[in-house]
PDB file of C-alpha atoms in Angstrom:
ATOM      1  CA  MET A  10      -0.010   0.014   0.024  1.00 77.00           C
ATOM      2  CA  THR A  11       1.388   3.409  -0.950  1.00 93.00           C
ATOM      3  CA  ASN A  12       1.392   6.348   1.401  1.00 94.00           C
ATOM      4  CA  VAL A  13      -1.405   8.024  -0.577  1.00 94.00           C
ATOM      5  CA  GLU A  14      -3.483   4.875  -0.434  1.00 95.00           C
ATOM      6  CA  GLN A  15      -2.894   4.666   3.296  1.00 97.00           C
ATOM      7  CA  LEU A  16      -3.970   8.295   3.741  1.00 97.00           C
ATOM      8  CA  ARG A  17      -7.075   7.732   1.642  1.00 96.00           C
ATOM      9  CA  GLN A  18      -8.007   4.691   3.821  1.00 97.00           C
ATOM     10  CA  TRP A  19      -7.477   6.638   7.037  1.00 98.00           C
ATOM     11  CA  ILE A  20      -9.676   9.442   5.736  1.00 97.00           C
ATOM     12  CA  GLN A  21     -12.454   7.067   4.791  1.00 96.00           C
ATOM     13  CA  GLU A  22     -12.299   5.433   8.273  1.00 97.00           C
ATOM     14  CA  SER A  23     -12.292   8.811  10.004  1.00 97.00           C
ATOM     15  CA  LYS A  24     -15.254  10.643  11.577  1.00 95.00           C
ATOM     16  CA  THR A  25     -13.412  13.478  13.336  1.00 98.00           C
ATOM     17  CA  ALA A  26     -10.397  14.271  11.126  1.00 98.00           C
ATOM     18  CA  VAL A  27      -8.850  17.732  11.395  1.00 98.00           C
ATOM     19  CA  PHE A  28      -6.774  19.542   8.806  1.00 98.00           C
ATOM     20  CA  PHE A  29      -4.235  22.021  10.167  1.00 98.00           C
ATOM     21  CA  GLY A  30      -2.817  24.230   7.417  1.00 96.00           C
ATOM     22  CA  GLY A  31      -0.441  27.079   6.765  1.00 93.00           C
ATOM     23  CA  ALA A  32       0.579  29.387   3.931  1.00 91.00           C
ATOM     24  CA  GLY A  33       1.426  26.456   1.608  1.00 92.00           C
ATOM     25  CA  VAL A  34      -2.304  25.754   1.283  1.00 96.00           C
ATOM     26  CA  SER A  35      -2.938  29.080  -0.456  1.00 94.00           C
ATOM     27  CA  THR A  36       0.299  29.496  -2.458  1.00 91.00           C
ATOM     28  CA  GLU A  37      -1.185  27.205  -5.103  1.00 92.00           C
ATOM     29  CA  SER A  38      -3.994  29.694  -5.500  1.00 94.00           C
ATOM     30  CA  GLY A  39      -1.347  32.349  -6.278  1.00 90.00           C
ATOM     31  CA  ILE A  40      -1.141  33.959  -2.846  1.00 88.00           C
ATOM     32  CA  PRO A  41       2.549  34.401  -1.828  1.00 78.00           C
ATOM     33  CA  ASP A  42       3.721  33.076   1.487  1.00 68.00           C
ATOM     34  CA  PHE A  43       6.063  34.729   4.016  1.00 57.00           C
ATOM     35  CA  ARG A  44       9.102  32.539   4.409  1.00 46.00           C
ATOM     36  CA  SER A  45       9.933  30.987   1.037  1.00 44.00           C
ATOM     37  CA  VAL A  46      12.626  32.319  -1.333  1.00 41.00           C
ATOM     38  CA  ASP A  47      10.052  34.539  -3.009  1.00 47.00           C
ATOM     39  CA  GLY A  48       8.089  35.219   0.141  1.00 47.00           C
ATOM     40  CA  LEU A  49       7.432  38.528   1.837  1.00 49.00           C
ATOM     41  CA  TYR A  50      10.293  38.181   4.263  1.00 46.00           C
ATOM     42  CA  SER A  51      12.749  37.858   1.354  1.00 46.00           C
ATOM     43  CA  GLN A  52      11.626  41.101  -0.317  1.00 52.00           C
ATOM     44  CA  LYS A  53      13.173  44.503   0.342  1.00 59.00           C
ATOM     45  CA  PHE A  54      11.164  47.111   2.093  1.00 71.00           C
ATOM     46  CA  GLU A  55      11.987  50.333   3.977  1.00 81.00           C
ATOM     47  CA  TYR A  56      11.300  48.320   7.199  1.00 86.00           C
ATOM     48  CA  PRO A  57      11.431  44.546   7.831  1.00 83.00           C
ATOM     49  CA  PRO A  58       7.959  43.012   7.107  1.00 82.00           C
ATOM     50  CA  GLU A  59       7.898  41.537  10.582  1.00 84.00           C
ATOM     51  CA  GLN A  60       8.090  45.045  11.961  1.00 91.00           C
ATOM     52  CA  ILE A  61       5.523  46.529   9.556  1.00 92.00           C
ATOM     53  CA  ILE A  62       2.868  43.984  10.517  1.00 92.00           C
ATOM     54  CA  SER A  63       3.354  44.460  14.243  1.00 96.00           C
ATOM     55  CA  HIS A  64       0.829  46.152  16.536  1.00 97.00           C
ATOM     56  CA  SER A  65       3.223  48.903  17.530  1.00 97.00           C
ATOM     57  CA  PHE A  66       4.040  49.764  13.872  1.00 97.00           C
ATOM     58  CA  TYR A  67       0.347  49.830  13.094  1.00 97.00           C
ATOM     59  CA  LEU A  68      -0.162  52.350  15.927  1.00 97.00           C
ATOM     60  CA  HIS A  69       2.855  54.600  15.133  1.00 97.00           C
ATOM     61  CA  LYS A  70       2.971  54.503  11.312  1.00 96.00           C
ATOM     62  CA  PRO A  71      -0.577  53.607  10.277  1.00 97.00           C
ATOM     63  CA  GLU A  72      -0.363  55.091   6.759  1.00 95.00           C
ATOM     64  CA  TYR A  73       2.723  52.974   5.908  1.00 94.00           C
ATOM     65  CA  PHE A  74       1.111  49.929   7.543  1.00 95.00           C
ATOM     66  CA  PHE A  75      -1.994  50.239   5.381  1.00 96.00           C
ATOM     67  CA  ARG A  76      -0.027  50.847   2.213  1.00 92.00           C
ATOM     68  CA  PHE A  77       1.941  47.623   2.851  1.00 91.00           C
ATOM     69  CA  TYR A  78      -1.229  45.810   3.877  1.00 93.00           C
ATOM     70  CA  ARG A  79      -3.070  46.737   0.694  1.00 92.00           C
ATOM     71  CA  GLU A  80      -0.156  45.838  -1.577  1.00 86.00           C
ATOM     72  CA  LYS A  81       1.004  42.618   0.122  1.00 85.00           C
ATOM     73  CA  MET A  82      -1.541  41.220   2.476  1.00 85.00           C
ATOM     74  CA  LEU A  83      -4.988  41.801   0.993  1.00 86.00           C
ATOM     75  CA  PRO A  84      -5.541  38.672  -1.187  1.00 75.00           C
ATOM     76  CA  LEU A  85      -8.810  39.473  -2.946  1.00 88.00           C
ATOM     77  CA  GLY A  86      -9.862  37.950  -6.230  1.00 88.00           C
ATOM     78  CA  PHE A  87      -8.132  34.585  -5.634  1.00 93.00           C
ATOM     79  CA  GLU A  88      -9.978  31.282  -5.922  1.00 96.00           C
ATOM     80  CA  PRO A  89      -9.809  28.059  -3.874  1.00 97.00           C
ATOM     81  CA  ASN A  90      -7.535  25.324  -5.229  1.00 97.00           C
ATOM     82  CA  VAL A  91      -7.881  21.577  -5.200  1.00 97.00           C
ATOM     83  CA  THR A  92      -6.806  21.298  -1.518  1.00 98.00           C
ATOM     84  CA  HIS A  93      -9.476  23.746  -0.370  1.00 98.00           C
ATOM     85  CA  LYS A  94     -12.099  21.946  -2.467  1.00 98.00           C
ATOM     86  CA  VAL A  95     -11.266  18.376  -1.339  1.00 98.00           C
ATOM     87  CA  LEU A  96     -11.302  19.475   2.294  1.00 98.00           C
ATOM     88  CA  ALA A  97     -14.735  21.017   1.853  1.00 98.00           C
ATOM     89  CA  GLN A  98     -15.971  17.840   0.232  1.00 97.00           C
ATOM     90  CA  LEU A  99     -14.541  15.652   3.030  1.00 97.00           C
ATOM     91  CA  GLU A 100     -16.359  17.775   5.588  1.00 98.00           C
ATOM     92  CA  LYS A 101     -19.596  17.370   3.577  1.00 97.00           C
ATOM     93  CA  GLU A 102     -19.103  13.593   3.486  1.00 96.00           C
ATOM     94  CA  GLY A 103     -18.713  13.479   7.286  1.00 97.00           C
ATOM     95  CA  HIS A 104     -14.999  12.616   7.505  1.00 97.00           C
ATOM     96  CA  LEU A 105     -13.548  16.031   8.359  1.00 98.00           C
ATOM     97  CA  ALA A 106     -14.641  17.707  11.578  1.00 98.00           C
ATOM     98  CA  ALA A 107     -12.711  20.986  11.184  1.00 98.00           C
ATOM     99  CA  VAL A 108     -10.097  23.036   9.458  1.00 98.00           C
ATOM    100  CA  VAL A 109      -7.594  24.924  11.530  1.00 98.00           C
ATOM    101  CA  THR A 110      -5.759  27.495   9.438  1.00 97.00           C
ATOM    102  CA  GLN A 111      -3.045  30.105   9.863  1.00 94.00           C
ATOM    103  CA  ASN A 112      -4.198  31.822   6.654  1.00 94.00           C
ATOM    104  CA  ILE A 113      -6.239  35.017   6.515  1.00 94.00           C
ATOM    105  CA  ASP A 114      -7.668  34.762   2.982  1.00 95.00           C
ATOM    106  CA  GLY A 115     -11.032  33.071   3.609  1.00 96.00           C
ATOM    107  CA  LEU A 116     -10.505  30.520   0.773  1.00 97.00           C
ATOM    108  CA  HIS A 117     -11.549  27.560   2.907  1.00 98.00           C
ATOM    109  CA  GLN A 118     -14.993  29.088   3.416  1.00 98.00           C
ATOM    110  CA  LYS A 119     -15.116  30.122  -0.218  1.00 97.00           C
ATOM    111  CA  ALA A 120     -14.605  26.486  -1.183  1.00 98.00           C
ATOM    112  CA  GLY A 121     -17.498  25.474   1.078  1.00 98.00           C
ATOM    113  CA  SER A 122     -15.875  24.530   4.385  1.00 98.00           C
ATOM    114  CA  LYS A 123     -18.203  25.319   7.323  1.00 98.00           C
ATOM    115  CA  THR A 124     -16.115  24.678  10.467  1.00 98.00           C
ATOM    116  CA  VAL A 125     -12.967  26.761  10.101  1.00 98.00           C
ATOM    117  CA  PHE A 126     -10.863  28.122  12.940  1.00 98.00           C
ATOM    118  CA  GLU A 127      -8.855  31.078  11.623  1.00 98.00           C
ATOM    119  CA  LEU A 128      -6.005  31.395  14.097  1.00 95.00           C
ATOM    120  CA  HIS A 129      -4.669  34.614  12.588  1.00 94.00           C
ATOM    121  CA  GLY A 130      -8.008  36.210  11.692  1.00 96.00           C
ATOM    122  CA  SER A 131      -9.347  37.162   8.295  1.00 96.00           C
ATOM    123  CA  VAL A 132      -8.920  40.035   5.826  1.00 95.00           C
ATOM    124  CA  LEU A 133     -12.684  39.687   5.134  1.00 96.00           C
ATOM    125  CA  ARG A 134     -13.542  41.032   8.538  1.00 96.00           C
ATOM    126  CA  ASN A 135     -12.780  44.672   9.335  1.00 98.00           C
ATOM    127  CA  TYR A 136     -14.002  46.706  12.266  1.00 98.00           C
ATOM    128  CA  CYS A 137     -13.958  50.281  13.433  1.00 98.00           C
ATOM    129  CA  VAL A 138     -11.855  50.364  16.570  1.00 97.00           C
ATOM    130  CA  ARG A 139     -14.132  53.065  18.012  1.00 98.00           C
ATOM    131  CA  CYS A 140     -17.758  51.977  17.269  1.00 98.00           C
ATOM    132  CA  HIS A 141     -17.134  48.434  16.043  1.00 97.00           C
ATOM    133  CA  LYS A 142     -19.040  48.904  12.814  1.00 98.00           C
ATOM    134  CA  PHE A 143     -18.276  46.136  10.294  1.00 98.00           C
ATOM    135  CA  TYR A 144     -16.683  46.843   6.931  1.00 98.00           C
ATOM    136  CA  PRO A 145     -15.848  44.519   4.009  1.00 97.00           C
ATOM    137  CA  ALA A 146     -12.332  44.025   2.730  1.00 97.00           C
ATOM    138  CA  GLU A 147     -13.100  46.115  -0.349  1.00 96.00           C
ATOM    139  CA  PHE A 148     -13.626  49.190   1.869  1.00 97.00           C
ATOM    140  CA  VAL A 149     -10.053  48.876   3.228  1.00 97.00           C
ATOM    141  CA  ARG A 150      -8.698  48.193  -0.249  1.00 96.00           C
ATOM    142  CA  ASP A 151     -10.354  51.237  -1.857  1.00 96.00           C
ATOM    143  CA  ALA A 152      -9.765  53.680   1.017  1.00 96.00           C
ATOM    144  CA  LYS A 153      -7.117  56.393   0.571  1.00 93.00           C
ATOM    145  CA  GLY A 154      -4.515  56.318   3.325  1.00 94.00           C
ATOM    146  CA  ILE A 155      -5.894  55.248   6.638  1.00 97.00           C
ATOM    147  CA  PRO A 156      -9.415  53.695   6.293  1.00 98.00           C
ATOM    148  CA  LEU A 157     -11.783  55.687   8.489  1.00 98.00           C
ATOM    149  CA  CYS A 158     -15.243  54.867   9.739  1.00 98.00           C
ATOM    150  CA  ASP A 159     -18.159  57.318   9.522  1.00 96.00           C
ATOM    151  CA  CYS A 160     -17.540  58.024  13.242  1.00 97.00           C
ATOM    152  CA  GLY A 161     -13.906  58.912  12.544  1.00 97.00           C
ATOM    153  CA  GLY A 162     -12.374  55.729  14.028  1.00 98.00           C
ATOM    154  CA  THR A 163      -9.772  53.640  12.156  1.00 98.00           C
ATOM    155  CA  VAL A 164     -11.126  50.599  10.389  1.00 98.00           C
ATOM    156  CA  LYS A 165      -8.700  47.810  11.378  1.00 98.00           C
ATOM    157  CA  PRO A 166      -8.532  44.413   9.667  1.00 97.00           C
ATOM    158  CA  ASP A 167      -9.394  41.528  11.969  1.00 97.00           C
ATOM    159  CA  VAL A 168      -5.975  39.923  11.542  1.00 96.00           C
ATOM    160  CA  VAL A 169      -3.582  39.024  14.313  1.00 95.00           C
ATOM    161  CA  LEU A 170      -0.530  41.237  14.113  1.00 95.00           C
ATOM    162  CA  TYR A 171       2.798  40.570  15.816  1.00 93.00           C
ATOM    163  CA  GLU A 172       2.556  41.516  19.494  1.00 95.00           C
ATOM    164  CA  GLU A 173      -1.163  40.694  19.468  1.00 95.00           C
ATOM    165  CA  SER A 174      -2.601  37.545  21.058  1.00 94.00           C
ATOM    166  CA  LEU A 175      -4.719  34.994  19.273  1.00 94.00           C
ATOM    167  CA  ASP A 176      -8.471  35.133  19.750  1.00 95.00           C
ATOM    168  CA  GLN A 177      -9.087  32.909  22.761  1.00 96.00           C
ATOM    169  CA  ASP A 178     -12.421  31.459  21.535  1.00 97.00           C
ATOM    170  CA  THR A 179     -10.915  30.541  18.195  1.00 97.00           C
ATOM    171  CA  LEU A 180      -7.879  29.009  19.904  1.00 96.00           C
ATOM    172  CA  ALA A 181     -10.067  27.009  22.270  1.00 97.00           C
ATOM    173  CA  GLY A 182     -12.121  25.690  19.391  1.00 98.00           C
ATOM    174  CA  ALA A 183      -9.058  24.627  17.491  1.00 98.00           C
ATOM    175  CA  VAL A 184      -7.569  22.886  20.519  1.00 97.00           C
ATOM    176  CA  SER A 185     -10.811  21.074  21.234  1.00 98.00           C
ATOM    177  CA  ALA A 186     -11.089  19.838  17.595  1.00 98.00           C
ATOM    178  CA  ILE A 187      -7.457  18.697  17.509  1.00 98.00           C
ATOM    179  CA  ARG A 188      -7.825  16.926  20.853  1.00 98.00           C
ATOM    180  CA  ARG A 189     -10.901  14.979  19.630  1.00 98.00           C
ATOM    181  CA  ALA A 190      -9.426  14.165  16.210  1.00 98.00           C
ATOM    182  CA  ASP A 191      -8.928  10.561  15.167  1.00 97.00           C
ATOM    183  CA  LEU A 192      -6.765  11.795  12.268  1.00 98.00           C
ATOM    184  CA  LEU A 193      -4.711  14.953  12.025  1.00 98.00           C
ATOM    185  CA  ILE A 194      -3.468  16.094   8.611  1.00 98.00           C
ATOM    186  CA  VAL A 195      -0.929  18.944   8.733  1.00 97.00           C
ATOM    187  CA  GLY A 196      -0.158  20.660   5.464  1.00 96.00           C
ATOM    188  CA  GLY A 197       1.680  23.661   4.002  1.00 93.00           C
ATOM    189  CA  THR A 198       3.258  24.850   7.208  1.00 92.00           C
ATOM    190  CA  SER A 199       6.842  24.964   8.419  1.00 87.00           C
ATOM    191  CA  LEU A 200       5.576  24.364  12.023  1.00 88.00           C
ATOM    192  CA  THR A 201       7.922  27.020  13.276  1.00 83.00           C
ATOM    193  CA  VAL A 202       5.395  29.815  14.081  1.00 77.00           C
ATOM    194  CA  TYR A 203       4.136  29.723  17.655  1.00 78.00           C
ATOM    195  CA  PRO A 204       1.708  29.506  19.305  1.00 77.00           C
ATOM    196  CA  ALA A 205       0.085  27.917  16.263  1.00 76.00           C
ATOM    197  CA  ALA A 206       2.694  25.165  15.843  1.00 81.00           C
ATOM    198  CA  GLY A 207       2.278  24.217  19.495  1.00 90.00           C
ATOM    199  CA  LEU A 208      -1.283  23.020  18.786  1.00 94.00           C
ATOM    200  CA  LEU A 209       0.055  19.693  17.583  1.00 94.00           C
ATOM    201  CA  GLN A 210       0.828  18.751  21.155  1.00 94.00           C
ATOM    202  CA  TYR A 211      -2.950  18.447  21.814  1.00 97.00           C
ATOM    203  CA  TYR A 212      -3.373  15.605  19.315  1.00 96.00           C
ATOM    204  CA  ARG A 213      -3.914  12.357  21.142  1.00 95.00           C
ATOM    205  CA  GLY A 214      -4.208   9.941  18.208  1.00 94.00           C
ATOM    206  CA  ASN A 215      -1.716   7.867  16.240  1.00 94.00           C
ATOM    207  CA  ARG A 216      -2.545   9.029  12.732  1.00 97.00           C
ATOM    208  CA  LEU A 217      -0.522  12.191  12.307  1.00 97.00           C
ATOM    209  CA  VAL A 218       0.118  13.091   8.650  1.00 98.00           C
ATOM    210  CA  LEU A 219       2.492  15.812   7.538  1.00 97.00           C
ATOM    211  CA  ILE A 220       2.402  17.219   3.987  1.00 97.00           C
ATOM    212  CA  ASN A 221       5.023  19.883   3.306  1.00 95.00           C
ATOM    213  CA  ARG A 222       7.663  20.481   0.600  1.00 92.00           C
ATOM    214  CA  ASP A 223      10.408  20.873   3.144  1.00 91.00           C
ATOM    215  CA  GLU A 224      11.194  19.011   6.345  1.00 92.00           C
ATOM    216  CA  THR A 225       9.546  20.142   9.565  1.00 92.00           C
ATOM    217  CA  PRO A 226      10.561  19.810  13.226  1.00 91.00           C
ATOM    218  CA  TYR A 227       7.723  17.277  13.590  1.00 92.00           C
ATOM    219  CA  ASP A 228       8.612  14.872  10.812  1.00 94.00           C
ATOM    220  CA  ASP A 229      10.003  12.275  13.196  1.00 94.00           C
ATOM    221  CA  TYR A 230       6.774  12.288  15.206  1.00 93.00           C
ATOM    222  CA  ALA A 231       4.480  11.730  12.196  1.00 96.00           C
ATOM    223  CA  ASN A 232       2.996   8.412  11.096  1.00 97.00           C
ATOM    224  CA  LEU A 233       2.978   9.488   7.437  1.00 97.00           C
ATOM    225  CA  VAL A 234       5.160  12.148   5.861  1.00 97.00           C
ATOM    226  CA  PHE A 235       4.914  13.604   2.311  1.00 97.00           C
ATOM    227  CA  HIS A 236       7.604  15.983   1.108  1.00 96.00           C
ATOM    228  CA  ASP A 237       5.504  17.170  -1.798  1.00 94.00           C
ATOM    229  CA  SER A 238       3.005  19.833  -2.817  1.00 93.00           C
ATOM    230  CA  LEU A 239      -0.416  19.764  -1.280  1.00 96.00           C
ATOM    231  CA  GLY A 240      -2.001  20.013  -4.678  1.00 95.00           C
ATOM    232  CA  LYS A 241      -0.268  16.854  -5.893  1.00 95.00           C
ATOM    233  CA  ILE A 242      -1.371  14.852  -2.875  1.00 96.00           C
ATOM    234  CA  PHE A 243      -4.929  16.219  -2.685  1.00 96.00           C
ATOM    235  CA  SER A 244      -5.462  15.738  -6.410  1.00 95.00           C
ATOM    236  CA  GLN A 245      -4.888  11.998  -5.818  1.00 95.00           C
ATOM    237  CA  LEU A 246      -7.316  11.992  -2.913  1.00 90.00           C
ATOM    238  CA  SER A 247     -10.056  13.467  -5.098  1.00 75.00           C
ATOM    239  CA  ASP A 248      -9.959  10.602  -7.617  1.00 62.00           C
TER     240      ASP A 248
END
């Protein structure tokens, strides 16, 4: 039995599988990641990207923050790829209990997934910091300079910046799903970003699957490891 056949069998036997994904899930939709050779962290800016997308930078240089955010972090107009679509189908069939994602693009929901824990928030949710009025992503995209609410407050994207903590309800939901999972598939993440990477410690089962182009710190703990693209593996699962 090949590894893909083994994975397919585990999925079919599963009732509470969880998929835990990172930037590699969305790169095949054309959205750049952060840490690869062509990623944001390898590009040259006036300030390091890690600094620009920090809470303190957002507070002290909001115009620069929003310019960077619009140009580099507002992935609108992208479509779900085969991984997003297969995961949505597996949930519909009753095999996948939840998706836990580090991505902020909303593509899992666009593909049809219902139970999605967005650890780092979503560009699709934007709120006035003063009156909490909701605004769509297009409002932030089309605003000139700092996006302002009718009340004069700044409209902030509901994404977790450096120096900000994760939403506790989202985190609790993700932990609960992973703890109950009979199969945990981890894909498209280097497993080096905490606290997200630390969620793997809550998995109690013996069917841990890692799918990532490069090695991860958890490869030795996994029951199945694929050093390949998610699209290639998930295309085979959709046959």
